[in-house]
Coordinates of C-alpha atoms in Angstrom, one line a residue:
M1 CA -0.1 0.0 0.0
D2 CA 0.8 3.6 -0.6
S3 CA 2.4 5.3 2.8
D4 CA -0.5 7.4 4.6
P5 CA -3.4 5.7 2.6
R6 CA -6.6 7.8 1.9
V7 CA -10.2 6.9 2.0
L8 CA -13.3 8.8 1.0
V9 CA -16.2 8.5 2.6
V10 CA -19.6 9.2 1.0
A11 CA -22.5 9.7 3.6
V12 CA -25.0 12.2 4.0
D13 CA -24.1 12.6 7.5
D14 CA -22.2 10.7 10.3
A15 CA -24.9 9.1 12.1
L16 CA -23.8 5.6 11.2
I17 CA -20.2 6.3 9.7
G18 CA -18.6 8.4 12.2
P19 CA -17.3 5.9 14.5
L20 CA -16.0 4.0 11.4
C21 CA -14.3 7.0 10.4
E22 CA -12.8 7.5 13.6
G23 CA -11.6 3.8 14.0
L24 CA -10.0 4.2 10.7
D25 CA -8.1 7.4 11.0
Q26 CA -6.4 5.9 14.2
L27 CA -5.3 2.9 12.1
G28 CA -3.8 5.0 9.4
W29 CA -6.3 5.3 7.0
S30 CA -6.7 9.1 6.6
T31 CA -10.5 9.6 6.0
M32 CA -12.2 12.3 4.1
T33 CA -16.3 12.9 3.7
A34 CA -17.7 14.2 1.0
R35 CA -21.6 14.8 1.8
T36 CA -23.1 14.5 -1.9
P37 CA -21.6 12.5 -5.2
D38 CA -20.8 15.8 -6.8
A39 CA -18.4 16.6 -3.6
A40 CA -17.1 13.1 -4.3
V41 CA -16.4 13.1 -7.7
Q42 CA -14.1 16.5 -7.0
A43 CA -12.2 14.9 -4.1
L44 CA -11.5 12.2 -6.5
K45 CA -10.0 14.8 -9.4
D46 CA -8.0 16.8 -6.9
L47 CA -6.6 14.3 -4.3
T48 CA -4.9 11.0 -4.4
I49 CA -7.6 8.3 -2.7
D50 CA -7.1 4.7 -2.4
A51 CA -10.3 3.4 -1.7
A52 CA -14.3 4.6 -1.2
I53 CA -16.8 4.0 1.6
V54 CA -20.1 4.8 0.6
E55 CA -23.1 4.8 2.7
S56 CA -26.2 3.6 0.6
R57 CA -28.9 5.8 2.8
G58 CA -30.2 8.8 0.8
L59 CA -28.0 7.8 -2.2
E60 CA -28.5 6.2 -5.1
G61 CA -26.1 3.6 -5.0
R62 CA -25.4 1.8 -9.0
A63 CA -25.4 5.7 -10.0
V64 CA -22.5 6.8 -7.2
M65 CA -20.8 3.9 -8.3
T66 CA -20.2 4.9 -12.0
Q67 CA -19.5 8.1 -10.9
L68 CA -17.0 7.2 -8.6
R69 CA -15.0 4.7 -10.9
E70 CA -14.8 7.1 -14.0
A71 CA -13.5 10.1 -11.5
A72 CA -11.0 8.1 -10.2
A73 CA -10.1 6.2 -13.7
P74 CA -7.3 5.4 -14.9
R75 CA -6.6 4.4 -10.8
Y76 CA -9.0 1.3 -10.0
L77 CA -10.9 2.6 -6.9
P78 CA -12.2 -0.2 -4.4
I79 CA -15.4 0.9 -3.1
L80 CA -17.2 -0.9 0.2
M81 CA -20.8 -0.2 0.2
I82 CA -22.6 -0.1 3.7
G83 CA -26.7 -0.6 3.6
N84 CA -28.9 -2.9 1.4
D85 CA -28.6 -1.3 -1.7
G86 CA -28.9 -4.2 -3.9
G87 CA -27.5 -4.5 -7.5
N88 CA -24.9 -1.8 -6.9
D89 CA -21.5 -2.5 -8.1
A90 CA -19.4 -2.2 -5.0
D91 CA -16.5 -4.6 -4.7
L92 CA -18.1 -5.6 -1.3
T93 CA -21.1 -4.8 0.1
M94 CA -22.5 -5.0 4.4
S95 CA -25.3 -4.1 5.7
S96 CA -23.9 -2.2 8.7
A97 CA -20.5 -0.6 9.4
P98 CA -17.7 -2.8 10.4
H99 CA -15.1 -2.8 12.9
P100 CA -12.4 -0.5 12.0
A101 CA -9.7 -3.2 11.7
Q102 CA -12.4 -5.0 9.2
A103 CA -12.4 -2.2 7.2
A104 CA -9.1 -1.5 6.8
L105 CA -8.0 -5.3 6.1
R106 CA -11.0 -5.8 3.4
L107 CA -10.0 -2.2 1.8
E108 CA -6.4 -3.3 1.5
Q109 CA -7.1 -6.5 0.2
L110 CA -9.5 -5.1 -2.4
T111 CA -6.6 -2.4 -3.2
R112 CA -3.9 -4.9 -3.7
A113 CA -6.4 -7.1 -5.8
G114 CA -7.1 -4.0 -8.0
I115 CA -3.1 -3.2 -8.4
A116 CA -2.6 -7.0 -9.3
E117 CA -4.8 -6.6 -12.1
E118 CA -3.3 -3.2 -13.3
E119 CA 0.1 -5.4 -13.1
F120 CA -1.2 -8.0 -15.1
R121 CA -2.2 -5.6 -18.0
L122 CA 1.3 -3.9 -17.8
R123 CA 3.2 -7.1 -17.9
Q124 CA 1.2 -8.5 -21.2
A125 CA 2.1 -5.4 -22.5
T126 CA 5.8 -5.7 -22.0
F127 CA 5.9 -9.5 -23.0
A128 CA 4.0 -8.5 -26.4
A129 CA 6.5 -5.9 -27.3
H130 CA 9.2 -8.5 -27.0
G131 CA 6.8 -11.2 -29.1
V132 CA 5.3 -13.0 -26.3
T133 CA 2.1 -13.6 -25.5
L134 CA 0.8 -14.0 -21.7
H135 CA -2.4 -15.7 -21.9
A136 CA -5.3 -14.1 -19.3
P137 CA -5.7 -16.0 -16.2
D138 CA -7.7 -19.1 -16.0
L139 CA -10.3 -19.3 -13.4
G140 CA -11.1 -22.9 -14.1
E141 CA -14.6 -24.1 -14.3
T142 CA -15.1 -25.8 -11.1
P143 CA -17.3 -24.0 -8.8
L144 CA -16.0 -22.0 -5.6
Q145 CA -14.5 -24.7 -3.4
I146 CA -15.6 -23.5 0.5
L147 CA -14.3 -25.2 3.5
T148 CA -16.8 -24.8 6.6
A149 CA -15.3 -26.1 9.9
G150 CA -17.4 -26.6 13.2
A151 CA -20.1 -28.3 15.1
A152 CA -23.2 -28.4 13.6
D153 CA -25.6 -25.4 14.5
R154 CA -28.7 -24.0 12.6
R155 CA -27.4 -20.6 12.1
F156 CA -23.8 -22.1 10.6
L157 CA -25.9 -24.9 8.3
A158 CA -28.1 -21.8 7.1
M159 CA -24.7 -20.0 5.8
S160 CA -23.7 -23.0 4.1
N161 CA -26.4 -23.9 2.4
A162 CA -26.7 -20.3 1.4
L163 CA -23.1 -21.0 -0.5
S164 CA -24.7 -24.1 -1.8
A165 CA -27.5 -22.3 -3.3
A166 CA -25.2 -19.5 -4.7
G167 CA -23.1 -22.5 -6.5
A168 CA -20.2 -23.0 -4.3
E169 CA -19.3 -26.5 -3.3
V170 CA -19.1 -26.6 0.3
V171 CA -17.0 -29.2 2.1
A172 CA -17.7 -29.3 6.0
A173 CA -15.3 -30.7 8.5
P174 CA -16.7 -31.3 12.2
T175 CA -13.1 -30.7 13.8
P176 CA -9.9 -29.5 13.4
Y177 CA -8.5 -32.9 12.6
T178 CA -10.7 -33.2 9.6
A179 CA -10.7 -29.7 8.7
F180 CA -6.4 -30.2 8.0
D181 CA -7.1 -33.9 6.3
Y182 CA -9.5 -31.9 3.6
L183 CA -7.1 -28.7 3.3
H184 CA -4.3 -31.4 2.8
E185 CA -6.1 -33.3 0.4
R186 CA -7.8 -30.3 -2.1
A187 CA -7.1 -26.7 -2.9
F188 CA -10.0 -24.2 -1.2
D189 CA -10.7 -20.7 -2.3
A190 CA -11.8 -19.6 1.0
A191 CA -12.6 -21.2 4.8
V192 CA -15.0 -20.5 7.2
L193 CA -14.8 -21.5 10.5
W194 CA -18.0 -21.5 13.5
G195 CA -17.3 -19.7 16.6
G196 CA -19.2 -21.7 18.7
Q197 CA -19.2 -21.6 22.4
E198 CA -15.5 -22.0 22.6
H199 CA -13.4 -20.1 19.9
A200 CA -10.3 -22.6 20.6
P201 CA -11.0 -25.1 17.9
A202 CA -11.3 -22.3 15.1
L203 CA -8.3 -20.3 16.5
S204 CA -6.5 -23.8 16.3
I205 CA -7.1 -24.0 12.9
A206 CA -6.1 -20.4 12.0
S207 CA -3.1 -20.8 13.6
G208 CA -2.1 -24.0 11.9
M209 CA -2.9 -22.5 8.3
K210 CA -1.2 -19.4 8.7
R211 CA 2.1 -21.1 9.8
N212 CA 1.6 -23.7 6.4
T213 CA 3.0 -21.9 3.7
R214 CA 0.6 -23.3 1.1
L215 CA -2.3 -22.4 3.1
Y216 CA -1.3 -18.9 4.0
H217 CA -2.9 -17.1 1.7
I218 CA -6.4 -19.2 1.9
P219 CA -8.8 -16.5 3.1
L220 CA -10.4 -17.2 6.7
V221 CA -13.7 -16.0 8.1
L222 CA -14.8 -16.7 11.5
Y223 CA -18.6 -17.0 12.1
L224 CA -19.4 -15.7 15.3
R225 CA -22.5 -17.5 17.2
G226 CA -22.7 -14.8 19.8
A227 CA -20.8 -11.8 21.7
T228 CA -17.4 -12.8 21.8
E229 CA -14.9 -11.8 24.3
V230 CA -12.1 -12.1 21.6
G231 CA -11.6 -8.4 20.4
L232 CA -12.1 -8.0 16.8
A233 CA -8.4 -6.4 16.5
D234 CA -7.1 -9.3 17.9
L235 CA -9.0 -11.6 15.4
F236 CA -7.7 -10.1 12.5
R237 CA -4.2 -10.1 13.5
R238 CA -4.6 -13.9 14.1
G239 CA -4.9 -13.7 10.1
F240 CA -8.7 -13.9 9.7
A241 CA -9.9 -11.9 6.8
D242 CA -13.3 -11.1 7.6
V243 CA -15.5 -11.8 11.1
A244 CA -18.9 -12.1 10.8
A245 CA -21.0 -11.0 14.3
A246 CA -23.8 -13.0 15.5
E247 CA -26.5 -10.8 14.2
T248 CA -25.0 -10.7 10.5
P249 CA -28.0 -12.5 8.0
E250 CA -27.0 -15.8 7.1
D251 CA -26.9 -14.7 3.5
E252 CA -24.5 -11.9 3.7
T253 CA -22.0 -14.0 5.8
A254 CA -22.4 -16.0 2.6
E255 CA -21.8 -13.5 0.2
R256 CA -18.7 -12.2 1.7
V257 CA -17.2 -15.1 1.9
L258 CA -17.7 -15.9 -1.6
A259 CA -16.3 -12.3 -2.4
L260 CA -13.2 -13.4 -0.6
A261 CA -13.3 -16.7 -2.6
R262 CA -13.5 -15.0 -6.0
N263 CA -10.8 -12.4 -5.3
H264 CA -8.6 -15.3 -4.0
R265 CA -9.2 -17.7 -7.0
R266 CA -8.5 -14.6 -9.2
R267 CA -5.3 -13.9 -7.7
Q268 CA -3.9 -17.3 -7.9
A269 CA -4.9 -17.6 -11.7
I270 CA -3.3 -14.3 -12.0
R271 CA 0.3 -15.9 -10.5
R272 CA -0.1 -19.0 -12.6
A273 CA -0.7 -16.7 -15.5
L274 CA 2.5 -15.1 -14.6
D275 CA 4.3 -18.1 -13.6
S276 CA 3.6 -19.7 -17.1
V277 CA 6.2 -17.4 -18.8
R278 CA 9.2 -18.7 -16.4
G279 CA 10.6 -20.8 -18.9
S280 CA 10.5 -18.0 -21.6
D281 CA 13.6 -17.4 -23.6
L282 CA 13.0 -14.1 -22.1
M283 CA 13.6 -15.0 -18.4
D284 CA 17.0 -15.6 -16.7
P285 CA 17.2 -19.9 -17.5
A286 CA 18.7 -20.8 -13.8
T287 CA 16.0 -19.0 -11.7
G288 CA 13.0 -18.0 -14.1
L289 CA 13.2 -14.0 -12.7
F290 CA 13.4 -11.3 -15.1
T291 CA 16.3 -10.5 -16.7
R292 CA 18.2 -7.4 -16.7
D293 CA 17.1 -6.5 -19.9
L294 CA 13.1 -7.5 -19.5
F295 CA 13.2 -6.1 -16.0
A296 CA 14.2 -2.5 -17.7
S297 CA 11.8 -2.5 -20.4
H298 CA 9.3 -3.8 -17.7
L299 CA 10.0 -1.3 -15.0
A300 CA 9.9 2.1 -17.6
R301 CA 6.4 0.7 -18.0
L302 CA 5.6 0.3 -14.6
A303 CA 6.9 4.4 -13.8
E304 CA 4.6 5.5 -16.3
G305 CA 1.8 3.5 -15.1
A306 CA 2.5 4.9 -11.3
R307 CA 2.6 8.3 -12.7
S308 CA -0.7 8.4 -14.7
R309 CA -2.6 6.6 -11.7
N310 CA -0.4 8.7 -8.8
R311 CA 1.2 5.8 -7.2
A312 CA 4.0 5.2 -5.3
L313 CA 6.4 3.2 -6.9
S314 CA 9.7 1.6 -5.2
V315 CA 12.4 -0.6 -6.2
C316 CA 14.7 -2.6 -4.0
V317 CA 18.3 -4.1 -4.8
L318 CA 19.0 -7.4 -2.7
R319 CA 23.4 -8.4 -3.2
V320 CA 24.5 -11.6 -1.3
A321 CA 26.1 -10.2 1.3
E322 CA 29.9 -11.1 1.7
R323 CA 30.2 -13.7 4.3
E324 CA 32.9 -16.2 5.0
P325 CA 30.7 -19.2 4.5
V326 CA 29.6 -17.5 1.2
V327 CA 33.1 -17.0 0.0
H328 CA 33.9 -20.7 0.7
A329 CA 30.8 -21.6 -1.5
R330 CA 31.4 -19.7 -4.0
G331 CA 35.0 -20.9 -4.6
G332 CA 33.7 -24.3 -4.9
G333 CA 30.7 -23.7 -7.4
W334 CA 28.4 -23.9 -4.6
L335 CA 26.6 -20.7 -4.5
D336 CA 26.2 -21.3 -8.2
R337 CA 24.1 -24.2 -7.6
A338 CA 22.1 -23.1 -5.2
M339 CA 20.9 -19.9 -7.1
P340 CA 18.1 -21.5 -9.0
Q341 CA 16.9 -22.3 -5.3
I342 CA 17.0 -19.1 -4.4
G343 CA 15.3 -17.1 -7.4
A344 CA 12.5 -19.7 -6.8
M345 CA 12.1 -18.4 -3.4
V346 CA 12.3 -15.3 -3.9
S347 CA 9.5 -15.7 -6.9
R348 CA 7.1 -17.1 -4.2
L349 CA 8.4 -14.1 -1.4
V350 CA 7.2 -11.8 -3.4
R351 CA 3.3 -10.4 -4.0
V352 CA 1.6 -11.4 -7.3
E353 CA 1.8 -7.6 -8.3
D354 CA 5.4 -7.3 -7.5
T355 CA 8.2 -8.3 -10.2
A356 CA 11.3 -9.9 -9.1
A357 CA 14.7 -9.8 -11.4
R358 CA 18.1 -11.2 -11.7
L359 CA 20.4 -8.4 -12.7
G360 CA 23.8 -10.3 -12.3
P361 CA 24.9 -13.7 -11.0
E362 CA 24.5 -12.7 -7.3
L363 CA 22.2 -9.6 -7.8
F364 CA 18.6 -9.4 -7.6
A365 CA 15.6 -6.4 -7.9
L366 CA 12.2 -6.2 -6.9
V367 CA 9.8 -3.3 -8.3
L368 CA 6.9 -2.9 -5.8
P369 CA 3.9 -0.8 -7.1
A370 CA 1.9 1.2 -4.7
T371 CA 4.3 0.7 -2.1
G372 CA 6.5 3.2 -0.3
A373 CA 10.3 3.3 0.4
G374 CA 9.5 2.0 4.4
A375 CA 7.0 -0.6 3.3
A376 CA 9.3 -1.7 0.6
R377 CA 12.3 -2.1 2.5
M378 CA 10.1 -4.3 5.2
A379 CA 9.3 -6.5 2.1
A380 CA 12.6 -7.1 0.9
E381 CA 14.4 -7.5 4.6
R382 CA 11.7 -10.2 5.3
I383 CA 12.4 -12.0 1.9
S384 CA 16.3 -12.0 3.2
A385 CA 15.3 -13.1 6.5
V386 CA 13.2 -16.3 5.1
I387 CA 16.1 -16.8 2.7
A388 CA 18.7 -16.6 5.2
C389 CA 16.8 -19.6 7.0
T390 CA 17.3 -21.8 4.5
A391 CA 20.6 -24.1 4.6
F392 CA 22.4 -24.9 1.2
D393 CA 24.9 -27.5 0.3
A394 CA 28.5 -26.9 0.7
G395 CA 29.8 -30.0 -0.6
K396 CA 31.2 -33.4 0.9
D397 CA 32.4 -33.0 4.7
R398 CA 31.5 -29.3 4.8
S399 CA 28.8 -27.6 6.6
P400 CA 26.2 -26.3 4.8
F401 CA 25.8 -22.2 4.3
V402 CA 23.6 -19.4 4.3
V403 CA 23.2 -16.8 2.4
E404 CA 22.0 -13.2 3.7
F405 CA 21.7 -10.3 1.6
D406 CA 22.7 -6.8 1.8
V407 CA 19.5 -4.3 0.7
G408 CA 19.1 -1.2 -1.0
V409 CA 15.9 0.6 -1.6
A410 CA 14.8 4.1 -3.2
E411 CA 10.9 5.3 -4.3
M412 CA 10.4 7.1 -7.5
R413 CA 10.3 10.7 -7.1
D414 CA 8.7 13.3 -9.5
G415 CA 10.2 13.8 -12.7
E416 CA 12.8 10.6 -11.8
T417 CA 13.7 8.2 -14.8
P418 CA 13.3 4.5 -14.2
A419 CA 16.9 4.2 -14.6
A420 CA 17.8 6.9 -12.1
V421 CA 15.6 5.1 -9.4
L422 CA 17.3 1.8 -10.0
E423 CA 20.8 3.6 -9.7
R424 CA 19.7 5.2 -6.3
A425 CA 18.5 1.6 -4.9
S426 CA 21.9 0.3 -5.9
A427 CA 23.7 3.4 -3.9
D428 CA 21.7 2.6 -0.6
L429 CA 23.3 -0.6 -0.4
P430 CA 25.8 -1.3 2.1
K431 CA 29.5 -0.6 1.0
A432 CA 31.4 -3.5 0.4

């Protein structure tokens, strides 16, 4: 996300939306309120807005959606609609104002999904310019796969029936053990956990999924049976993508689950489509990452897109740090043998919308759209830390070695060329 994300709130008054705005401001999402659609359109033209919340009371939902999206173009504007205005074009509709932490999380998810779509179109153009076709994401023909985990309960069963009625294929797991059996046997687009008398089973499943790299990205929804002693903010920190309160209608909960599932399947399809060209002659043969020339070409296109959408753009450079075990491994050729695995790890650790390249034998680069320098450095250092936990073979009778990275980061400035921002990121590396 851009630093200090800004959300536009369209509401005729603060009666319902006021506490949500206050909570979002405290979480770092600066809110500004427009009382009419015309005022909202003017704000979108004058300011950089990351997302919008529309309270439908007193407004025509579909017309407002159209006006906001047209005013924000070419930047994609995620919209959360609050109210019972059916038939609107919002990314997500909720009958009542959500918890601020819940709203912030969902707005960030929707924003990143929009950025991933933008990146896919830009990458299609880059590959087309080099004579390679990047085919549209294949979502598959199977219904959305939803896992429901928890003891049978009237409301939980009603929500499951609503999912099935909407065309999803629902698999019910009565215990955490059976839930993990199913999770390891097949792929799911979302999971709904029942918060019955005890939250412990649901929290146990969530914790286990977040420790598993294959299951980590599956969106989790907690459906509460009644008032909970567990704070909502704590639940979101535990990895839940959504929490449905006890009074939430089953149909609405089902639609929120389906929205998460569709988004997850779309993002997974985009990643598969982007990964489909890893074996292309354009890519680095050892790692499957962008080559230096392809990266330069795509960075130029990304920079142009960031300017037209008024988004941040950061570049990170990761250089293998000069440590004694690495020096020995390099001398025996073991570092070169480890590079394909390191490159594969880098490609898996970046987000769908990020671009990773191999600029030299021991030099990698990342470009992160809609990301400020601080967040970009955290992402690069996280990747470095994960790779540093992996031991690589150093040959017979020698201890395995680990690879650490020096990190340099630069955020694109107004009027700066792509080459210049890459140069600044390289200059930010620690001196050898």
